[in-house]
Amino acid sequence: WHFLEAQRERFKADPDERFRYTFWAHNEFIQFFCEAGIIGGIMLMILIIFWLYKFMNLFSNRQEISFQTVWSCGIIFVFLCNALWTRPFHRIEILAWLSLSFAVGNREILRIYDFNVKILKTLGLIFICSSLFGFVYLSGGLYGNLLLKKALNTDINEPQKKAELFADASKYPFVKEKARRNFALFYLDLGEKINNLEICRKAFRLLWESFCREPDPNDLQKILVWAQHFQDEKIMREIISYYKPGTYKLEKVKAEDLQGNSTDITIVRYE
C-alpha cells in the first residue's frame, strides 16, 4: 500500500512524467515481494528455482518423459515468462491451469525423490488446513461484502441502520478496510447534511486514518478540501505531495473569524 509514496518519488526523479496511479509492479515476482515481503518473496523464488533445477536435471540425465509432462512444462514456462511483465498469478483461471500443470508434470519431474512418507503427510495436512482456512476466510469475505453492499444501498436517511451494517461488515477481515473507508465517507456526508461540524471532524479523521492504512486516490481531493476546512496544514502538505510537482501550493492569507477578528489561514492554491 505504498504506491502513492512510490509515485511521489518517481515525480521527484522526473516531474514531467505522465501522471498515473498504479497498484501493480507489472512483474509478478516483484509484486510478490511487495505483497508477501522479503521472506515470502524469497520462499517463492526458492520453490521456482528448485523446480527449474529438477526440470533441467531431468533433461541432463536424458530421461524419457511423457507427452503430458512436456505439455505441462510448456504451460508453466509460458506463464512464468508472462509473469515478467503482467500478473497471471492474480487471475483465478490461470492459477487453475498452473495447478493442473504442476500436478501433471511433477509426477515425473519429482519422481526421483524418495520422500519420507511422514513428511509428505505433514505437508498434505498443512495444505488441507490452509485450504480450509482460506475457504472460511473467503466465505466470511463474501458475507461481509454482502453486508457492505446493503450498507451502501441503504438510504442516508436511515443513518442508524446504515452505520450498523458498516460496523457488521467491518468484522470480516476481507472487507474490513473497505467498510471503514465507506463508513467514514457516509459519516462525512451525514455531518454535511445535518450541518454538524463535530461529526464532520470525526469523519474526516476516520477517513484520513483509513487513507493512511490503505490509500485510495479517489479520496485525495475530499481529504484535501476538508484538511483545508479544518486548517490541518500537515495533512494538506502530505496530500499535495502526491500530486505532480507544481499542481498545488499552500498559501497564507488573511481572513476574519466569526467574531470579526483578523487571522491567518492556509489555503490550497491550484497552479
Rosetta silent file (secondary structure, phi, psi, omega in degrees, C-alpha in Angstrom):
SEQUENCE: WHFLEAQRERFKADPDERFRYTFWAHNEFIQFFCEAGIIGGIMLMILIIFWLYKFMNLFSNRQEISFQTVWSCGIIFVFLCNALWTRPFHRIEILAWLSLSFAVGNREILRIYDFNVKILKTLGLIFICSSLFGFVYLSGGLYGNLLLKKALNTDINEPQKKAELFADASKYPFVKEKARRNFALFYLDLGEKINNLEICRKAFRLLWESFCREPDPNDLQKILVWAQHFQDEKIMREIISYYKPGTYKLEKVKAEDLQGNSTDITIVRYE
SCORE:     score description
SCORE:     0.000 S_00000001
   1 L     0.000   30.440  179.548    0.000    0.000    0.000 S_00000001
   2 L  -111.909   26.024 -175.930    2.902    2.359   -0.646 S_00000001
   3 H   -67.591  -30.310  178.499    2.143    3.022   -4.304 S_00000001
   4 H   -69.235  -39.497  176.189    1.455    6.723   -3.659 S_00000001
   5 H   -63.419  -39.139  178.315    4.834    7.135   -1.982 S_00000001
   6 H   -64.298  -40.731  178.190    6.418    5.359   -4.945 S_00000001
   7 H   -63.389  -39.472  179.496    4.589    7.699   -7.330 S_00000001
   8 H   -64.179  -41.816  178.895    5.834   10.697   -5.339 S_00000001
   9 H   -66.624  -34.300  178.627    9.430    9.511   -5.516 S_00000001
  10 H   -66.732  -38.884  177.752    9.053    8.940   -9.246 S_00000001
  11 H   -63.170  -34.573  177.890    7.837   12.511   -9.698 S_00000001
  12 H   -63.686  -36.444 -179.324   10.942   13.738   -7.884 S_00000001
  13 H   -75.944  -36.236 -178.658   13.082   11.919  -10.429 S_00000001
  14 L  -148.359   89.070 -176.524   11.051   13.071  -13.435 S_00000001
  15 L   -60.965  -23.510 -176.437    8.371   15.751  -12.761 S_00000001
  16 L   -91.241    3.046  178.818    7.203   15.707  -16.399 S_00000001
  17 L   -65.529  148.339 -178.672    6.385   12.015  -16.452 S_00000001
  18 L   -58.332  133.317 -174.782    2.770   11.198  -17.282 S_00000001
  19 L   -75.763  122.253 -179.968    0.678   11.303  -14.118 S_00000001
  20 L  -159.737  137.418  172.082   -0.703    7.889  -13.129 S_00000001
  21 L   -95.951  145.685  177.335   -1.506    5.903  -10.007 S_00000001
  22 L  -149.934  142.435  174.991   -0.902    2.150  -10.052 S_00000001
  23 L   -92.897  -10.043 -166.968   -1.211   -0.752   -7.646 S_00000001
  24 L  -113.663  144.055  177.088    0.844   -3.058   -9.837 S_00000001
  25 L   -85.678   -9.908 -175.786    4.542   -3.570  -10.438 S_00000001
  26 L    58.176   31.510  173.137    3.750   -5.190  -13.851 S_00000001
  27 L  -158.579  113.668 -173.160    6.031   -8.033  -12.783 S_00000001
  28 H   -61.231  -32.544 -176.945    4.574  -10.829  -10.670 S_00000001
  29 H   -71.758  -42.761  174.753    7.868  -11.629   -8.932 S_00000001
  30 H   -65.713  -41.007  179.582    8.437   -8.019   -7.843 S_00000001
  31 H   -60.148  -39.758 -179.552    4.736   -7.792   -6.953 S_00000001
  32 H   -65.352  -39.506  175.819    5.048  -10.888   -4.749 S_00000001
  33 H   -62.453  -38.366  179.814    7.967   -9.331   -2.869 S_00000001
  34 H   -67.790  -38.716 -175.047    5.837   -6.204   -2.350 S_00000001
  35 H   -85.806  -38.950 -174.953    2.815   -8.145   -1.094 S_00000001
  36 H  -101.291   -4.680 -179.153    4.435  -11.005    0.837 S_00000001
  37 H    83.533  178.563 -176.975    7.587   -9.218    1.987 S_00000001
  38 H   -64.604  -43.367 -178.550   11.188  -10.288    1.589 S_00000001
  39 H   -63.630  -47.142  179.219   10.705  -13.658    3.320 S_00000001
  40 H   -62.267  -40.938  178.952    7.636  -14.539    1.248 S_00000001
  41 H   -64.848  -41.405  178.757    9.356  -13.439   -1.956 S_00000001
  42 H   -64.445  -40.153  178.435   12.467  -15.486   -1.178 S_00000001
  43 H   -61.619  -41.989  178.007   10.339  -18.559   -0.451 S_00000001
  44 H   -62.159  -44.436 -178.353    8.626  -18.193   -3.829 S_00000001
  45 H   -65.829  -36.516  177.569   11.961  -17.838   -5.623 S_00000001
  46 H   -62.384  -43.784  179.389   13.383  -20.904   -3.827 S_00000001
  47 H   -63.339  -43.829 -179.150   10.413  -23.006   -4.965 S_00000001
  48 H   -65.967  -44.273 -179.699   10.708  -21.781   -8.557 S_00000001
  49 H   -64.396  -40.739  178.146   14.500  -22.292   -8.665 S_00000001
  50 H   -61.232  -44.445 -179.216   14.152  -25.764   -7.121 S_00000001
  51 H   -65.484  -42.867  178.949   11.559  -26.751   -9.728 S_00000001
  52 H   -62.931  -37.691  178.848   13.685  -25.352  -12.594 S_00000001
  53 H   -62.997  -45.699 -179.469   16.704  -27.238  -11.265 S_00000001
  54 H   -68.059  -34.079  177.670   14.806  -30.548  -11.218 S_00000001
  55 H   -64.019  -46.571  179.467   13.394  -29.828  -14.667 S_00000001
  56 H   -67.176  -34.568  178.838   16.876  -29.244  -16.113 S_00000001
  57 H   -63.966  -35.051  178.887   18.194  -32.274  -14.234 S_00000001
  58 H   -62.287  -41.231 -179.621   15.563  -34.398  -15.939 S_00000001
  59 H   -76.297  -38.329 -178.837   16.859  -33.389  -19.361 S_00000001
  60 H   -64.774  -28.686  178.279   20.545  -33.574  -18.470 S_00000001
  61 L   -86.054    0.802  178.078   20.039  -37.200  -17.392 S_00000001
  62 L    54.959   41.400  178.609   18.321  -37.865  -20.756 S_00000001
  63 L   -82.747  144.232  178.718   15.333  -39.431  -19.072 S_00000001
  64 L   -76.104  134.041  179.238   12.322  -40.235  -21.186 S_00000001
  65 L  -126.234  155.398 -176.387    9.280  -38.111  -20.374 S_00000001
  66 L   -80.988  166.086  177.774    5.658  -38.360  -21.428 S_00000001
  67 H   -63.288  -36.671 -179.510    3.745  -36.008  -23.699 S_00000001
  68 H   -61.273  -39.218  179.313    1.640  -34.885  -20.717 S_00000001
  69 H   -68.878  -39.483  176.935    4.767  -33.710  -18.874 S_00000001
  70 H   -60.251  -45.051  178.929    6.009  -31.854  -21.959 S_00000001
  71 H   -60.604  -47.510 -176.819    2.617  -30.138  -22.230 S_00000001
  72 H   -64.729  -40.744  178.871    2.520  -29.216  -18.537 S_00000001
  73 H   -65.809  -35.527  176.751    6.067  -27.840  -18.564 S_00000001
  74 H   -63.347  -43.697  177.846    5.231  -25.777  -21.632 S_00000001
  75 H   -61.784  -44.158 -178.640    2.219  -24.251  -19.866 S_00000001
  76 H   -62.032  -45.276 -179.637    4.311  -23.496  -16.777 S_00000001
  77 H   -64.981  -36.873  178.611    7.067  -21.805  -18.786 S_00000001
  78 H   -60.758  -46.478 -176.981    4.544  -19.706  -20.721 S_00000001
  79 H   -73.976  -34.152  176.953    3.023  -18.336  -17.520 S_00000001
  80 H   -65.236  -40.046  177.457    6.382  -17.853  -15.768 S_00000001
  81 H   -70.090  -39.355  178.960    7.638  -15.816  -18.715 S_00000001
  82 H   -63.481  -28.794 -179.238    4.343  -13.932  -18.932 S_00000001
  83 L   -68.905  -12.076  179.889    4.724  -13.058  -15.245 S_00000001
  84 L   -71.028  -21.557 -178.477    7.766  -10.919  -16.092 S_00000001
  85 L  -136.814    2.762  176.976    5.535   -8.123  -17.449 S_00000001
  86 L  -143.554 -161.455 -173.052    1.965   -8.846  -16.368 S_00000001
  87 L  -130.303   65.324 -179.636    0.048  -10.503  -13.497 S_00000001
  88 H   -67.133  -27.893 -177.971   -1.045  -14.090  -14.296 S_00000001
  89 H   -70.573   -8.822  179.299   -0.774  -15.181  -10.638 S_00000001
  90 H  -104.379   13.155  177.331   -3.693  -12.870   -9.825 S_00000001
  91 L  -116.280  121.126 -171.623   -6.080  -14.487  -12.303 S_00000001
  92 H   -62.612  -35.428 -178.738   -8.005  -17.462  -10.957 S_00000001
  93 H   -68.383  -34.644  178.291   -8.357  -19.196  -14.356 S_00000001
  94 H   -72.421  -39.124  177.210   -4.568  -19.068  -14.905 S_00000001
  95 H   -62.021  -35.183  177.510   -3.898  -20.344  -11.383 S_00000001
  96 H   -64.100  -43.491  178.071   -6.199  -23.291  -12.101 S_00000001
  97 H   -66.893  -39.060  178.027   -4.169  -24.169  -15.220 S_00000001
  98 H   -63.055  -43.169  179.345   -0.890  -23.708  -13.326 S_00000001
  99 H   -61.406  -44.462  178.576   -2.050  -26.020  -10.534 S_00000001
 100 H   -63.358  -42.475 -178.774   -3.077  -28.674  -13.043 S_00000001
 101 H   -64.031  -44.012  177.723    0.217  -28.311  -14.943 S_00000001
 102 H   -64.216  -40.329 -179.473    2.349  -28.658  -11.805 S_00000001
 103 H   -62.689  -42.051 -179.512    0.297  -31.668  -10.678 S_00000001
 104 H   -71.627  -48.471 -175.046    0.748  -33.422  -14.042 S_00000001
 105 H   -69.256  -35.661 -175.148    4.399  -32.507  -14.594 S_00000001
 106 H   -72.124  -13.570  176.046    5.675  -33.162  -11.068 S_00000001
 107 H   -62.850  -28.993  179.262    4.677  -36.813  -11.253 S_00000001
 108 H  -105.946  -37.020 -177.379    7.760  -37.280  -13.433 S_00000001
 109 H   -65.697  -35.947 -178.517    9.919  -34.250  -12.583 S_00000001
 110 L  -105.979   12.654 -174.134    9.981  -35.087   -8.862 S_00000001
 111 L   -71.868  -20.416 -177.961    9.641  -38.867   -9.154 S_00000001
 112 L   -75.277   -7.712 -179.486   13.339  -39.485   -8.494 S_00000001
 113 L   -84.686  134.676  175.460   12.868  -38.245   -4.936 S_00000001
 114 L  -100.555   78.566 -174.925   12.362  -40.800   -2.232 S_00000001
 115 L   -70.631  144.457  173.603   10.319  -38.570    0.062 S_00000001
 116 L   -68.666  130.544 -176.112    9.698  -39.525    3.655 S_00000001
 117 H   -62.077  -39.180 -179.770    6.042  -40.550    3.973 S_00000001
 118 H   -63.988  -38.795  178.652    5.613  -38.725    7.280 S_00000001
 119 H   -64.336  -43.367  179.383    6.951  -35.513    5.750 S_00000001
 120 H   -62.891  -42.017  179.317    4.567  -35.846    2.811 S_00000001
 121 H   -65.463  -38.328  178.444    1.605  -36.469    5.130 S_00000001
 122 H   -64.474  -45.221  177.737    2.582  -33.464    7.251 S_00000001
 123 H   -62.597  -41.152  178.313    2.821  -31.241    4.181 S_00000001
 124 H   -61.367  -41.396  179.078   -0.509  -32.587    2.940 S_00000001
 125 H   -64.888  -40.064  177.837   -2.126  -31.806    6.283 S_00000001
 126 H   -61.966  -43.537  179.725   -0.697  -28.278    6.200 S_00000001
 127 H   -64.970  -39.981  179.203   -2.085  -27.756    2.691 S_00000001
 128 H   -64.231  -46.312  179.994   -5.502  -29.093    3.706 S_00000001
 129 H   -63.272  -40.326  178.449   -5.650  -26.850    6.788 S_00000001
 130 H   -63.738  -40.684  179.378   -4.522  -23.854    4.732 S_00000001
 131 H   -65.745  -41.324  178.243   -7.190  -24.569    2.139 S_00000001
 132 H   -64.787  -42.054  177.216   -9.890  -24.878    4.808 S_00000001
 133 H   -61.326  -43.389  178.776   -8.742  -21.637    6.411 S_00000001
 134 H   -63.027  -37.147  178.655   -8.831  -19.952    3.011 S_00000001
 135 H   -65.697  -44.138  178.316  -12.345  -21.271    2.394 S_00000001
 136 H   -63.707  -42.603  179.321  -13.569  -19.927    5.749 S_00000001
 137 H   -61.374  -44.141  179.138  -11.815  -16.608    5.092 S_00000001
 138 H   -66.063  -42.080 -179.790  -13.401  -16.354    1.642 S_00000001
 139 H   -61.782  -43.137  176.786  -16.850  -17.298    2.942 S_00000001
 140 H   -63.105  -38.589  178.932  -16.628  -14.612    5.606 S_00000001
 141 H   -64.194  -40.226  179.040  -15.478  -12.144    2.974 S_00000001
 142 H   -64.452  -41.343  178.468  -18.438  -12.931    0.737 S_00000001
 143 H   -68.965  -40.607  177.354  -20.865  -12.401    3.599 S_00000001
 144 H   -62.482  -38.444  178.167  -19.059   -9.237    4.664 S_00000001
 145 H   -65.252  -35.577  176.581  -19.228   -7.973    1.082 S_00000001
 146 H   -64.285  -42.971  177.711  -22.981   -8.628    1.092 S_00000001
 147 H   -64.084  -40.101  179.580  -23.340   -6.561    4.281 S_00000001
 148 H   -63.813  -41.478  178.786  -21.205   -3.809    2.758 S_00000001
 149 H   -63.282  -41.204  178.136  -23.381   -3.756   -0.350 S_00000001
 150 H   -63.113  -40.725  179.830  -26.507   -3.493    1.811 S_00000001
 151 H   -63.253  -42.787 -179.125  -24.944   -0.629    3.758 S_00000001
 152 H   -67.930  -30.419 -179.844  -24.068    1.260    0.586 S_00000001
 153 H   -85.862  -10.265  178.799  -27.595    0.762   -0.777 S_00000001
 154 L   -76.109  136.206 -177.744  -29.253    1.909    2.455 S_00000001
 155 L   -65.214  146.098 -178.957  -30.562    5.472    2.286 S_00000001
 156 L   -65.889  -17.303  177.853  -28.680    8.117    4.240 S_00000001
 157 L   -75.236   -3.747  173.153  -31.982    8.996    5.926 S_00000001
 158 L  -116.921   63.594 -172.715  -31.590    5.732    7.877 S_00000001
 159 H   -61.299  -36.368 -178.672  -28.207    6.551    9.474 S_00000001
 160 H   -65.156  -46.247  179.261  -28.526    4.104   12.388 S_00000001
 161 H   -64.490  -42.072 -179.164  -29.228    1.125   10.137 S_00000001
 162 H   -63.060  -44.429 -179.929  -26.511    2.188    7.688 S_00000001
 163 H   -64.639  -38.957  179.650  -23.929    2.566   10.475 S_00000001
 164 H   -65.273  -39.959  178.794  -24.824   -0.839   11.951 S_00000001
 165 H   -66.005  -40.521  176.268  -24.380   -2.545    8.574 S_00000001
 166 H   -62.883  -41.899 -179.786  -20.971   -0.913    8.119 S_00000001
 167 H   -63.927  -41.106  178.779  -19.985   -1.999   11.640 S_00000001
 168 H   -65.551  -41.407 -179.529  -21.084   -5.602   10.946 S_00000001
 169 H   -65.242  -34.590 -177.840  -19.192   -5.666    7.634 S_00000001
 170 L   -69.720   -8.251  178.231  -16.012   -4.377    9.309 S_00000001
 171 L   -77.024  -14.705 -177.449  -15.899   -7.532   11.453 S_00000001
 172 L  -102.869  117.764 -173.989  -14.791   -9.554    8.420 S_00000001
 173 L   -53.686  -32.120 -176.295  -11.089   -9.066    7.533 S_00000001
 174 L   -60.174  -35.800 -176.883  -11.721   -9.493    3.800 S_00000001
 175 L  -122.478   13.493 -174.290  -13.730   -6.241    3.604 S_00000001
 176 H   -55.765  -50.002 -175.832  -12.750   -4.607    6.897 S_00000001
 177 H   -70.768  -35.713  176.869  -10.863   -1.645    5.437 S_00000001
 178 H   -63.746  -40.345  178.989  -13.428   -1.030    2.705 S_00000001
 179 H   -64.571  -41.738  178.856  -16.172   -0.947    5.329 S_00000001
 180 H   -63.406  -44.196 -179.549  -14.197    1.526    7.450 S_00000001
 181 H   -62.976  -47.791 -177.577  -13.499    3.799    4.488 S_00000001
 182 H   -68.788  -29.596  174.391  -17.101    3.808    3.295 S_00000001
 183 H   -66.128  -41.607  178.796  -18.359    4.407    6.826 S_00000001
 184 H   -62.105  -41.579  178.308  -16.087    7.452    7.070 S_00000001
 185 H   -65.068  -42.001  177.352  -17.432    8.759    3.741 S_00000001
 186 H   -63.325  -44.240 -178.887  -21.017    8.172    4.857 S_00000001
 187 H   -63.152  -36.269  178.343  -20.348    9.830    8.221 S_00000001
 188 H   -67.882  -43.844  177.400  -18.841   12.825    6.423 S_00000001
 189 H   -63.092  -38.903  179.250  -21.882   13.133    4.136 S_00000001
 190 H   -64.212  -44.627  178.476  -24.162   12.839    7.166 S_00000001
 191 H   -60.710  -39.168  177.197  -22.303   15.603    9.000 S_00000001
 192 H   -66.029  -41.004 -175.765  -22.623   17.868    5.955 S_00000001
 193 H   -65.418  -41.165 -178.508  -26.308   17.080    5.581 S_00000001
 194 L   -96.436    5.370  176.552  -27.222   17.930    9.185 S_00000001
 195 L    57.480   47.152  179.947  -24.605   20.703    9.335 S_00000001
 196 L  -110.875  105.617 -175.094  -22.802   19.159   12.310 S_00000001
 197 H   -66.697  -33.941 -178.750  -19.177   20.268   12.294 S_00000001
 198 H   -66.745  -40.247  176.367  -18.141   17.869   15.072 S_00000001
 199 H   -63.659  -41.882  178.321  -19.414   14.848   13.127 S_00000001
 200 H   -61.575  -39.538 -179.861  -17.556   16.114   10.058 S_00000001
 201 H   -64.446  -45.382  179.337  -14.386   16.450   12.103 S_00000001
 202 H   -64.983  -41.660 -179.795  -14.630   12.886   13.446 S_00000001
 203 H   -65.277  -38.162  178.202  -15.484   11.528    9.991 S_00000001
 204 H   -62.692  -42.332  178.336  -12.540   13.373    8.472 S_00000001
 205 H   -64.509  -39.680  178.691  -10.161   11.803   10.998 S_00000001
 206 H   -64.248  -40.684  179.414  -11.617    8.357   10.260 S_00000001
 207 H   -66.186  -40.362  179.468  -11.186    8.904    6.530 S_00000001
 208 H   -66.881  -40.542  178.049   -7.603   10.066    6.996 S_00000001
 209 H   -63.577  -40.936  177.520   -6.769    7.059    9.195 S_00000001
 210 H   -64.594  -40.638  179.302   -8.263    4.737    6.563 S_00000001
 211 H   -63.164  -38.751  179.314   -6.270    6.523    3.852 S_00000001
 212 H   -66.587  -31.914  179.242   -3.050    6.049    5.834 S_00000001
 213 H   -79.008  -49.171 -179.592   -3.709    2.313    6.104 S_00000001
 214 L  -139.862   89.652 -175.498   -4.892    1.724    2.518 S_00000001
 215 L   -63.329  138.848  176.268   -4.699    4.867    0.363 S_00000001
 216 L  -123.522  117.858 -178.687   -7.328    5.381   -2.296 S_00000001
 217 H   -55.886  -25.939 -179.806   -6.580    8.048   -4.953 S_00000001
 218 H   -66.169  -17.107 -178.153  -10.318    8.793   -5.163 S_00000001
 219 H   -94.739   -4.863 -174.640  -10.140   10.291   -1.660 S_00000001
 220 H   -57.487  -50.417 -176.811   -7.302   12.735   -2.347 S_00000001
 221 H   -65.590  -42.197 -179.578   -9.481   15.699   -3.291 S_00000001
 222 H   -63.654  -43.564  178.652  -12.003   15.150   -0.499 S_00000001
 223 H   -64.571  -40.217 -179.887   -9.257   14.890    2.125 S_00000001
 224 H   -63.047  -42.791  179.355   -7.543   17.973    0.738 S_00000001
 225 H   -62.732  -45.992 -177.415  -10.762   20.022    0.899 S_00000001
 226 H   -75.082  -29.816  175.247  -11.541   19.005    4.470 S_00000001
 227 H   -64.475  -38.023  175.915   -7.932   19.404    5.601 S_00000001
 228 H   -67.716  -40.581 -179.923   -8.133   22.999    4.398 S_00000001
 229 H   -60.293  -41.611 -179.263  -11.506   23.416    6.119 S_00000001
 230 L   -93.941    6.000  176.861  -10.058   22.249    9.442 S_00000001
 231 L    55.196   45.030  176.328   -6.740   24.004    8.794 S_00000001
 232 L   -95.241   88.815 -173.343   -4.676   20.838    9.143 S_00000001
 233 H   -64.711  -33.124 -179.506   -1.560   22.040    7.355 S_00000001
 234 H   -61.768  -45.919  179.967    0.338   18.798    7.934 S_00000001
 235 H   -68.994  -37.873  178.137   -2.275   16.742    6.070 S_00000001
 236 H   -58.607  -45.472  179.945   -2.541   19.381    3.329 S_00000001
 237 H   -64.764  -38.188 -179.952    1.182   19.151    2.681 S_00000001
 238 H   -64.180  -46.368 -178.751    1.028   15.363    2.690 S_00000001
 239 H   -66.655  -43.423 -179.875   -1.801   15.222    0.138 S_00000001
 240 H   -60.550  -33.109 -177.418   -0.261   17.866   -2.140 S_00000001
 241 L   -66.054  -17.208  179.922    2.993   15.877   -2.214 S_00000001
 242 L   -83.112  -15.745  179.717    1.205   13.039   -4.029 S_00000001
 243 L   -86.772  167.124  176.382    0.337   15.241   -6.997 S_00000001
 244 L   -58.112  132.767 -178.823    2.593   16.241   -9.845 S_00000001
 245 L   -51.435  130.582  179.872    5.021   18.913   -8.565 S_00000001
 246 L    95.112   -5.934 -179.656    3.591   22.378   -9.128 S_00000001
 247 L   -68.985  -46.149  178.911   -0.059   21.258   -9.265 S_00000001
 248 E  -129.980  158.944  171.255   -0.927   22.790   -5.892 S_00000001
 249 E  -147.672  154.832  177.543    0.773   25.043   -3.380 S_00000001
 250 E   -92.103  143.013 -177.689   -0.063   26.297    0.126 S_00000001
 251 E  -141.545  135.923  177.505   -0.538   29.993    0.663 S_00000001
 252 E   -87.863  130.183  178.406   -1.077   32.082    3.777 S_00000001
 253 E  -135.273  161.251  176.819   -3.896   34.639    3.531 S_00000001
 254 E   -88.429  140.713  177.876   -5.717   36.990    5.880 S_00000001
 255 E  -149.018  165.781  178.696   -9.281   36.183    6.886 S_00000001
 256 E  -108.412  137.393  176.067  -11.837   37.159    9.525 S_00000001
 257 L   -83.084 -174.589 -176.847  -13.188   34.735   12.101 S_00000001
 258 L   -64.056  -23.740  179.506  -16.787   34.675   13.343 S_00000001
 259 L   -89.930    0.261  179.321  -16.020   37.451   15.816 S_00000001
 260 L    85.992    7.882  179.146  -14.628   39.668   13.071 S_00000001
 261 L   -83.831  142.341  179.441  -11.017   39.317   14.166 S_00000001
 262 E   -78.284  135.957 -179.163   -8.298   39.117   11.525 S_00000001
 263 E  -147.192  158.088  177.269   -6.391   35.850   11.417 S_00000001
 264 E   -91.462  132.735  175.107   -4.002   33.964    9.136 S_00000001
 265 E  -128.078  158.475  178.789   -5.283   30.847    7.405 S_00000001
 266 E  -104.817  127.901  177.981   -3.675   28.395    4.989 S_00000001
 267 E  -120.235  159.373  177.047   -5.378   27.767    1.674 S_00000001
 268 E   -97.768  122.911 -178.520   -4.611   25.409   -1.206 S_00000001
 269 E  -109.236  126.836  177.156   -3.945   27.224   -4.458 S_00000001
 270 E   -82.113  127.374 -176.806   -4.233   25.425   -7.792 S_00000001
 271 L   -80.600    0.000    0.000   -1.341   26.390  -10.061 S_00000001
